[in-house]
Coordinates of C-alpha atoms in Angstrom, one line a residue:
M219 CA 32.2 -21.3 54.4
Y220 CA 31.3 -17.8 55.6
A221 CA 35.1 -18.1 56.6
Q222 CA 35.9 -18.6 53.0
I223 CA 33.1 -16.1 51.6
L224 CA 34.0 -13.4 53.5
G225 CA 38.2 -13.8 53.4
I226 CA 38.6 -13.9 57.3
R227 CA 41.9 -15.5 58.4
S228 CA 43.8 -15.2 61.8
P229 CA 44.2 -13.6 63.8
W230 CA 39.7 -13.2 63.2
K231 CA 37.5 -16.7 62.8
V232 CA 34.0 -17.1 62.3
A233 CA 33.0 -17.7 66.6
E234 CA 29.2 -18.4 65.8
V235 CA 26.1 -17.7 63.1
K236 CA 23.2 -17.5 64.4
L237 CA 19.5 -17.2 61.9
A238 CA 16.6 -15.4 63.0
L239 CA 13.5 -16.5 61.6
A240 CA 11.1 -14.7 62.1
A241 CA 13.1 -11.1 61.8
G242 CA 14.4 -12.7 58.2
E243 CA 18.3 -12.4 59.6
V244 CA 21.4 -14.0 59.6
S245 CA 24.0 -12.9 62.4
V246 CA 27.5 -14.0 62.0
F247 CA 29.6 -13.5 64.8
V248 CA 33.4 -12.9 64.4
E249 CA 36.3 -13.0 66.7
R250 CA 39.3 -11.8 67.3
D251 CA 43.1 -14.5 68.7
Q252 CA 43.3 -12.7 71.8
T253 CA 46.3 -14.1 72.0
I254 CA 48.5 -12.4 68.7
P255 CA 49.5 -9.0 69.6
M256 CA 47.9 -5.9 68.2
T257 CA 49.3 -3.2 66.4
C258 CA 48.9 0.2 65.5
P259 CA 46.8 0.6 61.9
K260 CA 48.5 3.6 61.3
C261 CA 52.5 2.8 62.1
G262 CA 52.1 -0.5 62.4
A263 CA 54.0 -0.7 65.8
T264 CA 53.6 -3.5 68.2
V265 CA 50.8 -2.4 70.7
P266 CA 48.4 -3.2 74.1
G267 CA 45.1 -3.1 73.8
Y268 CA 42.7 -0.1 75.0
D269 CA 39.2 -1.6 74.5
T270 CA 36.9 -3.3 72.4
R271 CA 33.6 -1.9 70.9
Q272 CA 31.1 -3.9 69.4
R273 CA 30.2 -2.8 66.1
K274 CA 27.8 -4.3 63.2
W275 CA 28.5 -4.7 59.1
R276 CA 25.5 -5.0 56.4
H277 CA 26.9 -8.3 54.2
L278 CA 25.5 -9.6 50.7
D279 CA 22.4 -11.8 51.7
T280 CA 22.6 -15.2 52.4
C281 CA 20.0 -17.2 50.6
Q282 CA 17.3 -13.5 50.9
Y283 CA 18.0 -13.7 54.3
K284 CA 19.8 -10.3 55.3
T285 CA 23.3 -10.7 56.7
M286 CA 25.5 -9.2 59.3
L287 CA 28.6 -9.1 60.2
V288 CA 28.6 -8.5 64.0
A289 CA 32.7 -8.2 66.0
D290 CA 33.8 -6.8 69.0
V291 CA 36.7 -4.1 67.4
P292 CA 39.9 -3.5 69.8
R293 CA 40.8 -0.5 69.9
V294 CA 45.1 0.0 70.7
Q295 CA 47.0 2.4 72.4
C296 CA 49.6 3.3 70.7
P297 CA 52.2 6.2 71.4
E298 CA 52.4 8.0 68.9
H299 CA 48.7 8.3 67.5
G300 CA 47.2 7.6 70.6
V301 CA 43.9 5.9 70.8
V302 CA 42.8 4.2 67.5
T303 CA 40.7 1.6 66.0
V304 CA 42.1 -1.4 64.8
E305 CA 41.1 -1.9 60.8
V306 CA 39.3 -5.1 60.1
P307 CA 39.7 -7.5 56.5
W308 CA 36.3 -7.5 55.7
A309 CA 35.4 -3.8 55.7
E310 CA 37.2 -0.3 55.2
P311 CA 37.4 1.7 58.2
G312 CA 34.7 4.0 58.2
S313 CA 32.3 2.2 57.1
G314 CA 28.8 -0.7 58.2
F315 CA 29.1 -2.5 55.1
T316 CA 31.0 -5.3 54.0
A317 CA 33.9 -4.4 50.7
L318 CA 31.7 -6.8 49.4
F319 CA 28.3 -5.3 49.7
E320 CA 30.0 -2.4 49.0
A321 CA 30.3 -3.6 45.7
L322 CA 27.3 -4.5 44.7
V323 CA 26.2 -1.7 45.4
I324 CA 28.5 0.0 43.4
D325 CA 27.2 -2.6 40.4
W326 CA 24.4 -0.9 41.3
L327 CA 24.7 2.1 40.4
K328 CA 26.6 2.4 37.8
E329 CA 23.7 0.8 36.0
A330 CA 20.2 2.7 37.9
T331 CA 20.6 5.9 39.5
I332 CA 20.7 6.4 44.0
S333 CA 17.4 5.9 45.0
A334 CA 16.5 3.4 42.8
V335 CA 19.4 1.2 44.7
S336 CA 17.7 2.2 47.9
R337 CA 14.2 0.8 46.9
Q338 CA 16.6 -2.4 45.9
M339 CA 18.9 -2.9 48.7
N340 CA 16.1 -1.7 50.8
L341 CA 18.6 1.1 52.1
S342 CA 18.5 5.1 53.4
W343 CA 19.0 7.5 50.4
N344 CA 21.7 8.6 52.4
A345 CA 23.4 4.8 53.4
I346 CA 23.5 4.9 49.7
D347 CA 24.8 8.0 48.6
G348 CA 27.9 7.9 51.2
I349 CA 28.7 4.0 49.5
M350 CA 29.2 7.0 46.3
V351 CA 31.1 9.3 48.2
R352 CA 33.6 6.3 49.6
A353 CA 33.6 5.3 46.4
V354 CA 34.6 8.3 44.6
A355 CA 36.8 8.9 47.6
R356 CA 39.2 5.7 47.1
G357 CA 39.2 5.9 42.9
L358 CA 40.7 10.4 43.6
A359 CA 43.3 9.1 45.9
R360 CA 44.7 5.6 43.8
R361 CA 44.9 8.0 40.8
E362 CA 47.8 7.9 39.3
N363 CA 49.8 11.3 38.6
E364 CA 48.6 11.4 35.5
A365 CA 49.9 13.6 32.4
P366 CA 47.3 14.6 29.5
K367 CA 48.5 16.2 26.8
H368 CA 45.2 17.2 25.0
L369 CA 42.9 18.9 27.8
G370 CA 39.4 19.8 27.4
I371 CA 37.4 22.4 29.3
D372 CA 33.5 23.0 29.4
E373 CA 31.1 23.9 31.3
T374 CA 28.2 22.1 32.4
S375 CA 24.7 23.4 34.3
F376 CA 23.7 22.6 37.6
R377 CA 20.8 24.4 37.0
K378 CA 18.7 27.1 35.8
R379 CA 19.4 30.8 35.8
H380 CA 22.9 30.7 34.7
D381 CA 24.8 28.3 37.5
Y382 CA 27.8 26.0 36.0
V383 CA 30.6 24.2 37.1
T384 CA 33.6 23.8 35.0
V385 CA 34.6 19.9 33.9
V386 CA 38.7 19.8 32.7
S387 CA 38.8 16.3 30.6
D388 CA 41.4 14.2 29.5
Q389 CA 40.4 14.3 25.5
E390 CA 42.2 11.6 25.0
Q391 CA 41.0 9.0 27.5
G392 CA 37.7 10.5 27.4
H393 CA 38.2 11.0 31.3
V394 CA 36.6 13.7 33.2
L395 CA 40.2 14.9 35.2
H396 CA 38.5 18.2 37.4
V397 CA 35.3 19.1 38.0
A398 CA 34.8 23.1 39.8
L399 CA 32.1 24.1 41.4
G400 CA 31.9 27.7 39.4
R401 CA 33.3 28.6 36.4
N402 CA 35.8 31.8 37.1
K403 CA 38.9 32.3 37.1
K404 CA 39.9 30.8 40.4
D405 CA 37.9 27.1 40.0
L406 CA 40.5 26.5 36.3
T407 CA 43.6 27.5 38.0
D408 CA 43.0 25.7 40.9
Y409 CA 43.3 22.6 38.4
Y410 CA 45.9 23.6 37.4
D411 CA 47.6 24.4 40.7
S412 CA 47.5 20.6 41.3
L413 CA 49.7 20.0 38.7
S414 CA 53.6 20.0 38.7
E415 CA 55.7 21.9 36.5
E416 CA 57.1 19.1 35.0
Q417 CA 52.6 18.3 33.8
K418 CA 52.3 21.9 32.8
A419 CA 54.6 22.1 30.0
G420 CA 53.7 18.7 29.0
I421 CA 49.9 19.5 28.1
E422 CA 50.1 20.2 24.5
S423 CA 46.7 22.0 23.4
V424 CA 43.8 23.1 26.3
S425 CA 40.9 23.5 24.2
M426 CA 37.6 24.8 25.5
D427 CA 35.1 28.0 24.4
M428 CA 35.8 32.2 24.4
W429 CA 34.8 32.3 27.9
P430 CA 37.2 34.8 28.9
A431 CA 37.9 33.3 32.6
Y432 CA 38.8 30.0 31.1
I433 CA 40.9 31.6 29.0
N434 CA 43.0 33.9 31.3
A435 CA 44.0 31.2 33.6
T436 CA 45.2 28.8 30.7
L437 CA 47.6 31.8 30.2
A438 CA 48.5 32.8 33.4
K439 CA 49.4 29.0 34.2
I440 CA 50.6 26.9 31.7
P441 CA 53.8 27.8 29.8
D442 CA 52.9 29.1 26.0
A443 CA 49.4 28.8 26.4
S444 CA 49.0 31.5 23.8
R445 CA 50.5 28.4 21.1
K446 CA 47.5 25.7 23.0
I447 CA 44.5 27.2 23.6
A448 CA 42.3 26.2 20.8
F449 CA 38.6 27.8 20.4
D450 CA 37.5 25.0 18.3
K451 CA 34.8 24.3 15.1
F452 CA 32.0 23.9 17.3
H453 CA 31.4 27.2 19.3
V454 CA 32.7 29.6 16.0
A455 CA 30.0 27.4 14.1
K456 CA 27.8 28.3 17.2
Y457 CA 28.2 31.7 16.8
L458 CA 27.9 32.1 13.5
G459 CA 24.3 29.7 13.4
E460 CA 22.6 32.5 16.7
A461 CA 23.3 35.5 13.6
V462 CA 22.5 33.5 11.0
D463 CA 19.4 33.0 12.9
K464 CA 19.1 37.1 14.6
V465 CA 19.4 38.3 11.0
R466 CA 16.6 35.4 9.6
R467 CA 13.8 37.3 12.4
E468 CA 14.3 41.0 12.3
E469 CA 14.2 39.9 7.5
H470 CA 11.4 38.4 8.7
K471 CA 9.7 40.2 10.9
V472 CA 10.6 43.7 8.0
L473 CA 9.1 40.8 5.2
L474 CA 5.8 40.6 7.5
K475 CA 4.8 44.3 7.4
Q476 CA 5.0 44.1 3.2
D477 CA 2.6 40.9 3.4
C478 CA 5.9 38.9 2.1
K479 CA 6.1 35.3 4.0
D480 CA 9.1 34.0 1.9
L481 CA 11.2 33.0 5.4
S482 CA 8.4 31.6 6.8
G483 CA 8.9 28.2 8.1
T484 CA 12.3 28.4 7.7
K485 CA 14.7 29.0 11.4
H486 CA 15.7 25.4 11.0
V487 CA 17.0 24.8 6.4
W488 CA 19.0 28.2 7.5
L489 CA 21.1 26.0 10.1
T490 CA 21.1 22.9 8.8
N491 CA 23.9 21.5 7.3
P492 CA 23.5 21.0 3.6
V493 CA 25.3 17.7 3.8
N494 CA 21.8 16.3 5.9
M495 CA 19.4 17.5 3.6
S496 CA 16.6 15.5 2.0
D497 CA 16.4 16.2 -1.6
K498 CA 13.4 17.9 -1.4
Q499 CA 14.6 20.2 1.8
W500 CA 17.7 21.1 -1.0
R501 CA 15.7 22.3 -3.3
W502 CA 13.5 24.5 -1.6
F503 CA 16.6 25.5 0.2
R504 CA 18.6 26.3 -2.6
D505 CA 16.3 28.6 -3.8
L506 CA 16.3 30.2 -0.7
R507 CA 20.3 30.6 -1.0
E508 CA 20.1 32.0 -4.4
S509 CA 17.8 34.8 -3.8
S510 CA 18.4 38.3 -2.6
L511 CA 17.0 38.0 1.0
K512 CA 19.8 39.3 3.7
T513 CA 19.7 36.2 4.9
A514 CA 21.3 34.1 2.6
R515 CA 24.7 36.9 2.4
A516 CA 24.6 35.9 6.0
W517 CA 24.1 32.4 5.3
A518 CA 26.9 32.5 3.3
L519 CA 29.1 33.9 5.3
K520 CA 28.4 31.2 7.7
E521 CA 29.4 28.6 5.3
A522 CA 32.3 30.1 3.5
A523 CA 33.4 30.3 7.5
M524 CA 32.9 26.9 7.6
G525 CA 34.9 25.7 4.5
L526 CA 38.5 27.9 5.9
W527 CA 39.8 24.8 8.8
H528 CA 41.4 22.5 6.1
Y529 CA 44.3 24.4 7.0
V530 CA 47.9 23.0 8.0
R531 CA 50.3 25.6 7.7
R532 CA 49.6 28.8 9.7
P533 CA 50.5 32.1 7.6
W534 CA 47.4 30.3 4.6
A535 CA 45.1 29.8 7.5
V536 CA 45.6 33.7 9.2
K537 CA 45.1 34.9 5.5
A538 CA 42.2 33.2 5.3
W539 CA 40.7 34.2 7.4
K540 CA 41.5 37.9 7.4
K541 CA 39.6 37.9 3.5
W542 CA 36.9 36.3 5.2
L543 CA 36.2 39.5 7.6
A544 CA 37.1 41.6 5.8
W545 CA 34.4 40.3 3.7
A546 CA 31.9 40.1 7.1
V547 CA 32.9 44.0 7.7
R548 CA 31.7 44.8 4.4
C549 CA 28.4 42.9 4.5
R550 CA 26.4 45.1 6.3
L551 CA 24.1 43.1 9.0
Q552 CA 24.9 43.9 12.4
P553 CA 24.4 40.6 13.2
M554 CA 27.4 38.3 11.6
K555 CA 29.5 42.3 11.6
K556 CA 29.1 41.5 15.7
V557 CA 30.3 37.6 15.6
A558 CA 33.0 39.0 12.7
K559 CA 34.8 41.6 15.6
T560 CA 34.7 38.1 18.3
I561 CA 36.2 35.9 15.0
K562 CA 39.0 38.7 15.0
E563 CA 39.8 39.3 18.7
H564 CA 40.3 35.1 19.0
L565 CA 42.0 34.2 16.0
W566 CA 44.8 33.7 17.2
G567 CA 42.9 30.3 19.6
I568 CA 41.0 29.2 16.2
L569 CA 44.1 29.4 13.9
N570 CA 45.6 27.1 17.3
A571 CA 42.8 24.7 16.5
I572 CA 43.4 24.2 13.1
I573 CA 47.0 23.7 13.3
L574 CA 46.6 21.5 16.2
K575 CA 44.0 20.1 14.9
V576 CA 41.6 19.5 18.3
T577 CA 38.6 20.3 18.5
N578 CA 36.1 20.1 21.4
G579 CA 33.6 16.7 20.7
P580 CA 35.2 15.1 23.7
A581 CA 34.3 17.6 25.9
E582 CA 31.1 17.6 24.9
S583 CA 30.6 13.8 24.6
I584 CA 31.1 14.5 28.3
N585 CA 29.1 17.4 29.2
S586 CA 25.7 15.6 27.1
R587 CA 26.5 12.2 29.8
I588 CA 26.7 14.4 32.3
K589 CA 23.1 15.8 31.5
T590 CA 21.7 12.1 31.3
I591 CA 23.4 11.5 34.0
K592 CA 21.5 14.8 35.8
V593 CA 18.1 13.9 33.8
R594 CA 18.4 10.3 35.0
S595 CA 19.1 11.6 38.5
R596 CA 16.2 14.5 38.6
G597 CA 18.7 16.9 39.2
F598 CA 20.6 17.0 42.5
R599 CA 20.0 19.3 45.7
N600 CA 23.6 20.2 45.6
K601 CA 26.9 20.6 43.7
E602 CA 28.7 18.6 45.9
R603 CA 26.6 15.7 45.1
F604 CA 26.2 16.5 41.1
R605 CA 30.2 16.4 41.3
N606 CA 30.2 13.1 42.9
A607 CA 28.1 11.7 40.7
I608 CA 30.2 13.5 37.4
Y609 CA 32.9 11.7 39.0
F610 CA 31.9 8.0 39.5
H611 CA 30.2 7.8 35.5
L612 CA 32.9 9.5 34.2
G613 CA 35.8 9.5 36.1
G614 CA 38.1 6.6 34.9
L615 CA 38.8 5.9 38.4
K616 CA 39.5 2.5 40.8
L617 CA 35.8 2.5 42.6
Y618 CA 36.0 -1.4 44.7
P619 CA 37.0 -1.8 48.1
E620 CA 40.8 -2.8 48.4
G621 CA 40.6 -6.1 47.1
I622 CA 37.5 -6.6 45.5
M623 CA 38.6 -6.9 42.2
R624 CA 35.8 -5.7 38.4

């Protein structure tokens, strides 16, 4: 029965099964046929044996009994590779668990945290983490030579105090392609250097925020990047929304000194899309936006900018944005003028986003899922484990040991 369950075949066989009721454990002893020649696991050459070492592997429980596989695993002496350990068919090299057991743990890890799986499987936290690390390493090694056309680049916080990692994703597949442990130019350059010239030439768009390190790395490594880098609507809206709120706060302070409370409790209404407002909110907001308040003028500027993303031809888009910029410069609202300067400097990338019809929405969605992973795990102690978790859950990797189908 165990030979069938484990898929054990010649030259291996199940020699004995022992049940220890008091310990609640089943031991399955596996032997190798000594008459069959041994080969080097690295080159496949027939080589003489060197010695044997007893190994144990945790297997799936048998009727709620902890089950262990036990075998004397030979080491062989290869003229080319030296003394190496023979591979066994039921487990991967370096693992203390059978492939079927690791597959079960991987299934659990997709649904729960390492700590929860550790309690469920009655294993140490480090043992479960080791299974995750091996799964990610397998998946990355198996990843085919992908040629993404539309990249998304975003940062996500590891901890507070501006500690970030860089996440590169495939906008079409929704998979994380690369996780760098910082957000400087080299972190992104390392990913681009891993691509072939053909892959880099095949990239049609790179959606990102206006972080200089990402811009400079992409301009340096991607052919014709100045026509492919896209600063999407989401980030432009964020900058404009922050400027409107700053105008509101400054004006609110002035009005309160005059015993005027027109802007009291209005913070969120200025930042809400009118399409999402209730009838009551809209009636209240209509009077505000038609008033002579400085905040109303700032809001009008923001809404006008949000209406400039429908163009299909670059010359018309350039004309419309230049008209908006001229209005923003004359508005006498310092926060809006500051944002207008930023938009003017990055207008080329905004125009690319409009013409290419790409957004950083998929990358933002991945960022949101990463935050869920972090919250569920109650944070991570180091960036390596954070990166592994991102690859495990969002990398689209083939995680299971060889021969295990899911």
